[in-house]
Coordinates of C-alpha atoms (C1' of nucleotides) in Angstrom, one line a residue:
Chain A
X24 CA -100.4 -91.8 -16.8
X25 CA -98.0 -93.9 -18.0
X26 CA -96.3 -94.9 -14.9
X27 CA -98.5 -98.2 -14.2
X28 CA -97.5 -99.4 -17.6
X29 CA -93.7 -98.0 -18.3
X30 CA -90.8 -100.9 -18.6
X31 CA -88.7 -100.6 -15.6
X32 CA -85.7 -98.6 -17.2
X33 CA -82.6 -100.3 -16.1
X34 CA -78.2 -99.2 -16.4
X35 CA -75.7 -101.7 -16.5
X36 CA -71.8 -100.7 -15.4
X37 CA -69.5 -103.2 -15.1
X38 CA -66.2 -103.3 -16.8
X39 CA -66.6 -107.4 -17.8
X40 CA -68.3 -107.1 -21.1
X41 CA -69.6 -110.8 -20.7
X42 CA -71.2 -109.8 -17.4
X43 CA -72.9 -107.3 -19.0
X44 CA -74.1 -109.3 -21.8
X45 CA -75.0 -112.3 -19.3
X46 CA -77.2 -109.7 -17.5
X47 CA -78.9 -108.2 -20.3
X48 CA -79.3 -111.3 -22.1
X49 CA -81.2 -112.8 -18.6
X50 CA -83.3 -109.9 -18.2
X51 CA -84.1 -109.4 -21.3
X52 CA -86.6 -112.5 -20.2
X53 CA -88.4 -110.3 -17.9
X54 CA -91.3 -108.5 -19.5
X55 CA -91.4 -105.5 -17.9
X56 CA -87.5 -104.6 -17.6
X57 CA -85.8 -102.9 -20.3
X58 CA -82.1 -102.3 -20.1
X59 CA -81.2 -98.9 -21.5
X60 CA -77.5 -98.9 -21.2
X61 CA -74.6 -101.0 -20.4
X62 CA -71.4 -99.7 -19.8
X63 CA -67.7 -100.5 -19.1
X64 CA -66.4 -97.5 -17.3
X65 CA -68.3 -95.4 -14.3
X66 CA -67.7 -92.1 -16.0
X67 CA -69.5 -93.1 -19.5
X68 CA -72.4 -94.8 -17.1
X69 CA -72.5 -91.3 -15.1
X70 CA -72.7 -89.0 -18.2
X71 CA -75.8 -91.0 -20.2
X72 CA -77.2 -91.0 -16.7
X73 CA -76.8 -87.4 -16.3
X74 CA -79.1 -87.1 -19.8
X75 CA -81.4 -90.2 -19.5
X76 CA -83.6 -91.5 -17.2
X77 CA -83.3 -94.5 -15.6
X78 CA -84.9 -96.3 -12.6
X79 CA -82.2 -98.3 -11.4
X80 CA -78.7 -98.7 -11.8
X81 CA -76.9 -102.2 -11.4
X82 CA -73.0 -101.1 -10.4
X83 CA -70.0 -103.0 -10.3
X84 CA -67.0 -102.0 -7.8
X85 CA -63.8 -102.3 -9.9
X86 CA -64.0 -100.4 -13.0
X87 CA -61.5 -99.2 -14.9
X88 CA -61.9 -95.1 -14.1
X89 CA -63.4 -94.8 -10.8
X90 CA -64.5 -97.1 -8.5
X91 CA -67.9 -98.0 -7.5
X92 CA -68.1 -96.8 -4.2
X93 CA -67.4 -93.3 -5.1
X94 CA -69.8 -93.7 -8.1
X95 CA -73.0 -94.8 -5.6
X96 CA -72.7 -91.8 -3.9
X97 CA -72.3 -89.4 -6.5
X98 CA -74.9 -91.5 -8.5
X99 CA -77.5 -91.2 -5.2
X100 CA -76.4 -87.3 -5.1
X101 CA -77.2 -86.3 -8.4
X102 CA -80.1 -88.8 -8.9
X103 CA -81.5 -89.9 -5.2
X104 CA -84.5 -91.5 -7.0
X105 CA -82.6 -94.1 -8.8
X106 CA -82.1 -96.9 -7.3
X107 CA -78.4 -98.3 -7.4
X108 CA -77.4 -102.2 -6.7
X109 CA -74.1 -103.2 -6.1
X110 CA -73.2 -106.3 -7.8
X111 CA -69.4 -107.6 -7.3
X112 CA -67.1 -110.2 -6.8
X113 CA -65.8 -108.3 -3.4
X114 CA -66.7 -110.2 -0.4
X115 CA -65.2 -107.7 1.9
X116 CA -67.4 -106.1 4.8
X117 CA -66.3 -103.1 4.7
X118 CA -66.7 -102.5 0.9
X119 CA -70.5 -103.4 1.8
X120 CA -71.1 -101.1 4.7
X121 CA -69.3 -98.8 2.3
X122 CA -72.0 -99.4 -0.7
X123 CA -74.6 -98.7 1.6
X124 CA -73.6 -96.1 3.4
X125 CA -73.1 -94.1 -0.1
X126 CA -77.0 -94.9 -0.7
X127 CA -76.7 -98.3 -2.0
X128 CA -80.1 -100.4 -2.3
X129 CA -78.4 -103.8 -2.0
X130 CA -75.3 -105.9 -2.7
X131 CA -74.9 -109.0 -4.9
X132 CA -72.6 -111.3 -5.7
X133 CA -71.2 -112.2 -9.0
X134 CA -71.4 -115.8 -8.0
X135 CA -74.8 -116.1 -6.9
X136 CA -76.9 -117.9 -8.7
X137 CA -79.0 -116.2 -11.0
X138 CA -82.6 -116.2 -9.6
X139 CA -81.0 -114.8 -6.9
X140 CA -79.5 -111.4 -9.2
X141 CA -83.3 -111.7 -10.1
X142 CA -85.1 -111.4 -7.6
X143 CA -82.4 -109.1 -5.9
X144 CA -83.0 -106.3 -8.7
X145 CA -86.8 -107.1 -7.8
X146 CA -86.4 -106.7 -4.6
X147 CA -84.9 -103.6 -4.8
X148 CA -87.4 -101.9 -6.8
X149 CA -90.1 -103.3 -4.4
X150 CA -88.0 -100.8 -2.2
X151 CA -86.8 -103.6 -0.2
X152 CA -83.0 -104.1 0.2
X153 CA -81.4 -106.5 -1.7
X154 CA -78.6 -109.3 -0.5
X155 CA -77.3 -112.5 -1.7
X156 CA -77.4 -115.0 0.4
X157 CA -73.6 -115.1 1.0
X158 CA -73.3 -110.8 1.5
X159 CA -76.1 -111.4 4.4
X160 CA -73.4 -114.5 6.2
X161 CA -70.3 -112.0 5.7
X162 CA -72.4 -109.1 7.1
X163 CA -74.2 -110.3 10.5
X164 CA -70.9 -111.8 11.7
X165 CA -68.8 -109.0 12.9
X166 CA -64.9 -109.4 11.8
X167 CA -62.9 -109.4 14.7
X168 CA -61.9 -106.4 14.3
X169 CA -64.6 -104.3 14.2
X170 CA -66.7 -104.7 17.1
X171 CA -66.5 -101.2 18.1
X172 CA -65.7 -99.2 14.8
X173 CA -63.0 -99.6 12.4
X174 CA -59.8 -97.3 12.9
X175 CA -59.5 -93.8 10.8
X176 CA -56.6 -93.7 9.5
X177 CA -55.1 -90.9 8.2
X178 CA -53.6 -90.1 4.7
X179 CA -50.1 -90.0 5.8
X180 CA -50.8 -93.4 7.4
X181 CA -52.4 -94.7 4.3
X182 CA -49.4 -93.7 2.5
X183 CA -46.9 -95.7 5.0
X184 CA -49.2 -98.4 5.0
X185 CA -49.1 -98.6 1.3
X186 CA -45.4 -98.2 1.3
X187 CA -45.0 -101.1 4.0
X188 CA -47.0 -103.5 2.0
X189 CA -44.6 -103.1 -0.4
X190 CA -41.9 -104.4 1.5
X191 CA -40.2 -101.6 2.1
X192 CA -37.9 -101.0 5.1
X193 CA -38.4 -98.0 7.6
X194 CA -34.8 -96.1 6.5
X195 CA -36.3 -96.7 2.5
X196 CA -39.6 -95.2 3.4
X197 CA -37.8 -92.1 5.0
X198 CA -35.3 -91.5 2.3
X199 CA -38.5 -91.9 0.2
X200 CA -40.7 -89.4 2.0
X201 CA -37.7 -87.0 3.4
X202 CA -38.6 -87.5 6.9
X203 CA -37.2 -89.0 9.6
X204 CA -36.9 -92.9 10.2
X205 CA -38.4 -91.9 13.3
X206 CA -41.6 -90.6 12.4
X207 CA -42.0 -93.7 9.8
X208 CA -41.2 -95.6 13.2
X209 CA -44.4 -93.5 15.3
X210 CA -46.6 -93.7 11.9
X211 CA -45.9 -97.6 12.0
X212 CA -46.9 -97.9 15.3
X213 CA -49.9 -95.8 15.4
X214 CA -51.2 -98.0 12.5
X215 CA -50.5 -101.1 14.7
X216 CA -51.9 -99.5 17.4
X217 CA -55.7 -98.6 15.7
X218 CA -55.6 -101.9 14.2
X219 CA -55.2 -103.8 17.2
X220 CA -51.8 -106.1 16.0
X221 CA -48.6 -106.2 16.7
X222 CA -46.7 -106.1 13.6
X223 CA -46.1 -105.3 10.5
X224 CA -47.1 -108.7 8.7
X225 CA -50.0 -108.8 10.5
X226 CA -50.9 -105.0 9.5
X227 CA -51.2 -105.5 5.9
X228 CA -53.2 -108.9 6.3
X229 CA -55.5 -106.9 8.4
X230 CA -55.7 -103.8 6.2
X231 CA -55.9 -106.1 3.2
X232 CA -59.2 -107.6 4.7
X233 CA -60.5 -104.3 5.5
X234 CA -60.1 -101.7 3.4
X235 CA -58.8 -103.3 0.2
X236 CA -56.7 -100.2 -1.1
Chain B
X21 CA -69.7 -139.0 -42.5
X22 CA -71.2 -136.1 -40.1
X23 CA -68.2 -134.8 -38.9
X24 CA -68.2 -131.9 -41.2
X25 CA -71.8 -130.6 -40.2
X26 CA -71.3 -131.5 -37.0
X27 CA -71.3 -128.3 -34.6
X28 CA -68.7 -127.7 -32.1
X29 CA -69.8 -129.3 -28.5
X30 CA -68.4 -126.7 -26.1
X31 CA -68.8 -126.9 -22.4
X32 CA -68.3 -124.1 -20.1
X33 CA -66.8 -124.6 -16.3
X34 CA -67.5 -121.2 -14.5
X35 CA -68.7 -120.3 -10.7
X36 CA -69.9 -117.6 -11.6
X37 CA -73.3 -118.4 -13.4
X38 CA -73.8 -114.6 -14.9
X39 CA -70.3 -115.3 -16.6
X40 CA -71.5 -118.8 -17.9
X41 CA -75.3 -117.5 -18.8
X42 CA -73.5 -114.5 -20.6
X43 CA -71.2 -116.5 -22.6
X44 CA -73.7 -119.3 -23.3
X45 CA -75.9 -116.9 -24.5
X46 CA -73.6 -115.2 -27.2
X47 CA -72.6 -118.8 -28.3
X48 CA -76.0 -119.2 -29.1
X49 CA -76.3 -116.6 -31.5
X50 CA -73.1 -118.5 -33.8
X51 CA -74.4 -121.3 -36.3
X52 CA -72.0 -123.9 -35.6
X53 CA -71.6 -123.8 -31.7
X54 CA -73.4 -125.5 -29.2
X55 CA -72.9 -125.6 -25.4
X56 CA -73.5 -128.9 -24.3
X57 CA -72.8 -128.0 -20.8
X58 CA -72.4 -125.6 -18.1
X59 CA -70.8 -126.3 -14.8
X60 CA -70.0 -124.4 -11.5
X61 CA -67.5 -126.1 -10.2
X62 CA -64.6 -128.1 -11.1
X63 CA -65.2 -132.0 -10.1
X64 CA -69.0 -131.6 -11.5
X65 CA -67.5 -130.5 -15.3
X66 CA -65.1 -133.4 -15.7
X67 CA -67.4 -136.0 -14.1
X68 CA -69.6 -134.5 -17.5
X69 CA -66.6 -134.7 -19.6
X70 CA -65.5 -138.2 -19.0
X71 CA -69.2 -139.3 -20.3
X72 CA -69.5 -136.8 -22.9
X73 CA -67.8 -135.9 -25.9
X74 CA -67.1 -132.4 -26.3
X75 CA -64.4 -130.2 -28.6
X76 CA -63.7 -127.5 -25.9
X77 CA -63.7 -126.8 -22.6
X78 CA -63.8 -122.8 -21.7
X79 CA -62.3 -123.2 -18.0
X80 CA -62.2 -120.4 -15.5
X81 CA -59.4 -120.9 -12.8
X82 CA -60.8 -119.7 -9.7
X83 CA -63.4 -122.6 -8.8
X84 CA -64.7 -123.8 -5.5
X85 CA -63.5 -127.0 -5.4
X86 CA -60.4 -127.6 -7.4
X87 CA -58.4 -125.0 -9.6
X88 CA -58.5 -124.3 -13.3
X89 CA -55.0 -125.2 -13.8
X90 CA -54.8 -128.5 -11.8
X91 CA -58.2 -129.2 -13.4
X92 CA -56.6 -128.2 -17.1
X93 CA -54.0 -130.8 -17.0
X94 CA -56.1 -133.4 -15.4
X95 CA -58.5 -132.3 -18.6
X96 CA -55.9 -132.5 -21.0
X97 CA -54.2 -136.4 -19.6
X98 CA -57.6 -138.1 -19.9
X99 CA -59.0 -136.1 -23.3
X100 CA -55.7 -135.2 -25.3
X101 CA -58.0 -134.0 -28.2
X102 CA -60.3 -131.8 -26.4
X103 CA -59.0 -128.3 -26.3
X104 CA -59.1 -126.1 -23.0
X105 CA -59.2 -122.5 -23.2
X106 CA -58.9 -120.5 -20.3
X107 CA -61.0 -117.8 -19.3
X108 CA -60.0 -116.1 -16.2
X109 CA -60.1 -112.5 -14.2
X110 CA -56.1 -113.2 -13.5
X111 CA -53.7 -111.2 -14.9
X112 CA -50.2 -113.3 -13.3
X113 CA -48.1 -114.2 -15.6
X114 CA -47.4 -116.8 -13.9
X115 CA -50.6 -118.6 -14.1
X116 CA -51.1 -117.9 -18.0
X117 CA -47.6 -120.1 -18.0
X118 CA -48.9 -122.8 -16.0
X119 CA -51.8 -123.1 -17.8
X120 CA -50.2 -123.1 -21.5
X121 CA -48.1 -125.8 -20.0
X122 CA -50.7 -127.9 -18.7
X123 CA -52.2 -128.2 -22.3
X124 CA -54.8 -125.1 -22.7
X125 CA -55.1 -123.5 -26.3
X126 CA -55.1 -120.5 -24.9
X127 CA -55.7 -117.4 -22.6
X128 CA -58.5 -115.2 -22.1
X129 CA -60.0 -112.3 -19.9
X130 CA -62.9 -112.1 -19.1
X131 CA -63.1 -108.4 -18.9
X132 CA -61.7 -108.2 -23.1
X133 CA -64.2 -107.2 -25.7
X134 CA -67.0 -109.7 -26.7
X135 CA -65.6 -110.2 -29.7
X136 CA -62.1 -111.0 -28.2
X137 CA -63.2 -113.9 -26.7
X138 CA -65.8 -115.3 -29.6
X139 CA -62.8 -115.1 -32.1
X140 CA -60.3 -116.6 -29.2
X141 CA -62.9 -119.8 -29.3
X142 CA -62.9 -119.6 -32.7
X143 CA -59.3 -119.1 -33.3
X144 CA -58.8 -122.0 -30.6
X145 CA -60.8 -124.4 -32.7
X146 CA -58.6 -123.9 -36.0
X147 CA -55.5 -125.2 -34.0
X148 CA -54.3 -121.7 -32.8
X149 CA -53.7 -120.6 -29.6
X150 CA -55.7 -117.8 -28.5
X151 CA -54.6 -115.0 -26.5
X152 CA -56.7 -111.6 -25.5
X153 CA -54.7 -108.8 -26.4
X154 CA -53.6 -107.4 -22.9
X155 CA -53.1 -111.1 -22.3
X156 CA -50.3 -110.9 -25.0
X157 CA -48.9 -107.6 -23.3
X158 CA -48.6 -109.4 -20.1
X159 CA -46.6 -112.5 -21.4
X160 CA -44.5 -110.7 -23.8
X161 CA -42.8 -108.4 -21.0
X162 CA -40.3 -110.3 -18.9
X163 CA -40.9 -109.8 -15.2
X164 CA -38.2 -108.5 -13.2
X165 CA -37.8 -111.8 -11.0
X166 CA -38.3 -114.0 -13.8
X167 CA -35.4 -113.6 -15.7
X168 CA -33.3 -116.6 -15.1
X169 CA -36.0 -119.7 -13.7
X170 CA -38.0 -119.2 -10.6
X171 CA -37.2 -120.3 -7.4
X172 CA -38.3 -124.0 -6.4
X173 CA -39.5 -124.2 -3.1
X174 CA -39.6 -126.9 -1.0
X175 CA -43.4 -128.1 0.6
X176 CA -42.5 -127.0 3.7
X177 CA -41.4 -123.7 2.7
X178 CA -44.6 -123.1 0.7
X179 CA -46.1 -123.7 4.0
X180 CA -44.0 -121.2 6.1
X181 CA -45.0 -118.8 3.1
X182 CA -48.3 -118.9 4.1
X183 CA -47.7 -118.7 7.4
X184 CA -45.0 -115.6 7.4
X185 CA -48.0 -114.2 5.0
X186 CA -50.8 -114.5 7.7
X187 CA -48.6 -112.4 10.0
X188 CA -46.9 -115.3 12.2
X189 CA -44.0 -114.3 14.1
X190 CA -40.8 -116.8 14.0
X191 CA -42.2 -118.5 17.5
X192 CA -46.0 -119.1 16.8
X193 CA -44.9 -120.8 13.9
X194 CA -42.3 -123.1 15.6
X195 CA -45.2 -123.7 18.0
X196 CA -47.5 -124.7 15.1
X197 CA -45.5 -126.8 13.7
X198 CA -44.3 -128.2 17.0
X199 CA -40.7 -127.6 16.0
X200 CA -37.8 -125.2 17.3
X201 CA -37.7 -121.2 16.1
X202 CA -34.4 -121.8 14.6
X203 CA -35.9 -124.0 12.0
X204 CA -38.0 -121.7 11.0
X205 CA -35.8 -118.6 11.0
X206 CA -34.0 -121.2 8.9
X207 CA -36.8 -121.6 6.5
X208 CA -37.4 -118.1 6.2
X209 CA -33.9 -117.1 5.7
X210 CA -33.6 -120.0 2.4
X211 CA -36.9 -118.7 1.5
X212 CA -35.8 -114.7 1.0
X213 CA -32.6 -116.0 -0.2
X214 CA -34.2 -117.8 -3.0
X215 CA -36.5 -115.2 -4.1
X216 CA -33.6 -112.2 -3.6
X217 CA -35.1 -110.3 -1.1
X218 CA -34.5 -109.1 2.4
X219 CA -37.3 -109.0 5.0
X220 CA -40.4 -111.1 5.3
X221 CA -42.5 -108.5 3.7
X222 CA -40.8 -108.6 0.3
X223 CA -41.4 -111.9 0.6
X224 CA -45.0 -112.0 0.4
X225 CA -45.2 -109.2 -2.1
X226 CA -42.6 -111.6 -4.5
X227 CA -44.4 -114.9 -3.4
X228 CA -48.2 -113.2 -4.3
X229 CA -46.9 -111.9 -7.7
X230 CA -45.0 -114.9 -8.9
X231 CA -47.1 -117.9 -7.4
X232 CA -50.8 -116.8 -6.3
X233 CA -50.9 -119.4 -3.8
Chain C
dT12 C1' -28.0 -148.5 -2.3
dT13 C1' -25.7 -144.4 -2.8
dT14 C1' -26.5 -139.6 -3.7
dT15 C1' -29.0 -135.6 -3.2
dT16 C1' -32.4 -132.9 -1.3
dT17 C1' -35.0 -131.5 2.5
dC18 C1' -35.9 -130.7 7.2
dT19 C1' -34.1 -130.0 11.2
dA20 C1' -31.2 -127.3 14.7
dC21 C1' -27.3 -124.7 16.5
dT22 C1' -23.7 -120.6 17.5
dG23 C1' -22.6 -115.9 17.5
dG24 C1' -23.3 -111.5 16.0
dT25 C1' -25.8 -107.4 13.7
dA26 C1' -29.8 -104.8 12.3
dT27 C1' -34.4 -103.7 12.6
dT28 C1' -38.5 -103.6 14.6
dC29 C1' -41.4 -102.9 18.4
dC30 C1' -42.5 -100.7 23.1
dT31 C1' -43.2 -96.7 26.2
dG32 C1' -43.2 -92.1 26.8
dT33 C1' -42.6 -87.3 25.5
dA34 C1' -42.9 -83.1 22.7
dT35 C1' -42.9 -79.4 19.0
dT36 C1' -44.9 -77.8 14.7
dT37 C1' -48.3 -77.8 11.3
dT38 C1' -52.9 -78.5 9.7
dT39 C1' -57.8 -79.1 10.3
dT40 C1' -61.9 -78.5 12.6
dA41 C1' -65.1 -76.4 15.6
Chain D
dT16 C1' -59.4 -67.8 16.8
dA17 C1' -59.2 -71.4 20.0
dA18 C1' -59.2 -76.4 20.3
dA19 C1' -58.3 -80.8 18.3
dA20 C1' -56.0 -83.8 15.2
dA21 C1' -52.1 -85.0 12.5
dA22 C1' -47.4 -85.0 11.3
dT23 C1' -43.1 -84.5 12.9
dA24 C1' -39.1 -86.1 16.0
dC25 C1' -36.5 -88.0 19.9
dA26 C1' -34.6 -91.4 24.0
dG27 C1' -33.8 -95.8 26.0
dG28 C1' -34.6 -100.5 26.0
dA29 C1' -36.6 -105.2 24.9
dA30 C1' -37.8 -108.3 21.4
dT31 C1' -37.5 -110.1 17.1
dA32 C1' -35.7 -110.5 12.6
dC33 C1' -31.8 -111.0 9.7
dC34 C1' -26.9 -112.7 8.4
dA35 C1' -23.2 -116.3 7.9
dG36 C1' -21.7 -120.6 8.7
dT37 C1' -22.2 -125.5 10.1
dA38 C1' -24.2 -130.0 10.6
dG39 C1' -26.9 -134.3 11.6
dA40 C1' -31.2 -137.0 10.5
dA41 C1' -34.9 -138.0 7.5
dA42 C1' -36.8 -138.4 3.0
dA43 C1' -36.6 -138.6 -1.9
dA44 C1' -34.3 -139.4 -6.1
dA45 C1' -30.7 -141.5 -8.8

DNA sequence: TTTTTTCTACTGGTATTCCTGTATTTTTTA
DNA sequence: TAAAAAATACAGGAATACCAGTAGAAAAAA
């Protein structure tokens, strides 16, 4: 067997090419890691995965095609044995219960210091979970918000929430969607409602915080 | 003289260390370069830079403790013939004006092509400003609500801004600021009027593009 | 110090949002 | 297919935001 011996076969994806190189350049200092592939867009990362092994993936959340989230999960379906580590500059909660939920073996932040990256990808192949220091903080206190759980929204709402960020008016985003002002109205106010506030300022603040569209 | 085999002292201000490692370590592969310093936050960089002699300063703008742009001038007014470049995640047009203003050589993302940013230094260092490419893009193409000169806003204003943007209503502001609703309505009303918009949530969209408070 | 700007505050009126409740049709899920 | 959820729409009224014009006091700039 080769196992006890083999480098630890390791995929970069992250859209910031001196992120990338940072990484590969610092563990390029550990003996027994070998990074096999950097990429800058989730669907190039996903396709050499597809045709080459590789023990853990370290994933960023914005990237150019699709975004992380989505990519953890399809990553965990097609390969549940690989390991994927989210490594960001989001601070949000919700993109962190998000990451896990989809399979994720830990979060870091781009800002941590480096020993702690380290020893986070170490930790993770140890099959612990890995956090930086700061994700752990954001994650054991619970947002105001969210002490029960956080409010489904539906698509329509999404849309009208999207639509009110932009500073639209209730009349614009009827013309806009051929409906009544008065459904835009009973969409506003069912947003408001789930979210707990009570008005439209405070809506998108909220939303912003929690689901980052 | 040494001058001429001298290498270049760069220094590199960054909170994010994976960005700073990264970067230091593709400097290190170019002969004539040498990073005399690495720094993770604003106030440590130019307490290094006021005892040390360096030729550049690569500058992020998001920093704990002070911002880039601030920092850039303050840079620039105590070591005229040390260059600043900046190296940043933001795309606002806004702040690549600021910054050009305040003295820096140039403009770069940190998510353009290694060799974007090693010629940018390198460009930089010859006496020419450096710009990534979809940094040019950005400053060519006039913004909509740039066309004549942007608003000026008052201090109190700015701070109503903030306040309209955290979803205050007209009378917990007043009550913040222990004066009477009309002042604020007021404020708000000379605020949309100077940005040419119509409701408060305009406002924030405008305010977030053009000033990134 | 005079001038200008900023901050303050009001009147009076219009528009829009927000609240409470109800209800039909369409789509999704069980 | 039956039940649940989502999208649609309305009424009536209270609260707030927005518009236009004015104006005195304080602070900053000339």
């Amino acid at each position: 067997m080769f196992d006890t011996v083999r480098k630890t076969r390791i995929i970069i994806i992250d859209d910031h090419p001196l992120v990338s190189a940072g990484l590969e350049s610092l563990l390029a200092r550990e003996e027994d890691f070998e990074v096999i592939g950097t990429f800058a867009s989730g669907l190039a990362g996903l396709a050499f995965l597809a045709q080459n092994q590789a023990d853990i993936v370290i994933l960023d959340i914005s990237l150019p095609d699709v975004n992380g989230v989505d990519l953890c999960l399809k990553i965990k379906s097609l390969l549940p044995q690989c390991d994927v580590l989210a490594l960001s500059n989001h601070t949000e909660r919700m993109l962190m219960m998000q990451m896990l939920q989809n399979g994720a073996s830990g979060y870091l932040l781009k800002n941590a210091p480096i020993d702690e990256i380290i020893n986070g990808i170490k930790d993770c192949l140890k099959g612990e979970m890995a956090f930086s220091k700061e994700v752990k903080a954001i994650m054991l206190k619970p947002s105001v918000n969210e002490l029960g759980t956080r409010p489904k929204i539906t698509k329509r709402e999404k849309q009208i929430l999207k639509l009110i960020e932009e500073g639209k008016t209730t009349v614009a985003m009827a013309d806009l969607l051929f409906v009544s002002p008065l459904t835009i109205e009973t969409h506003r106010r069912n947003l408001m409602q789930k979210f707990g506030v009570k008005n439209a300022l405070e809506l998108i603040k909220i939303s912003r915080e929690q689901l980052l569209l």
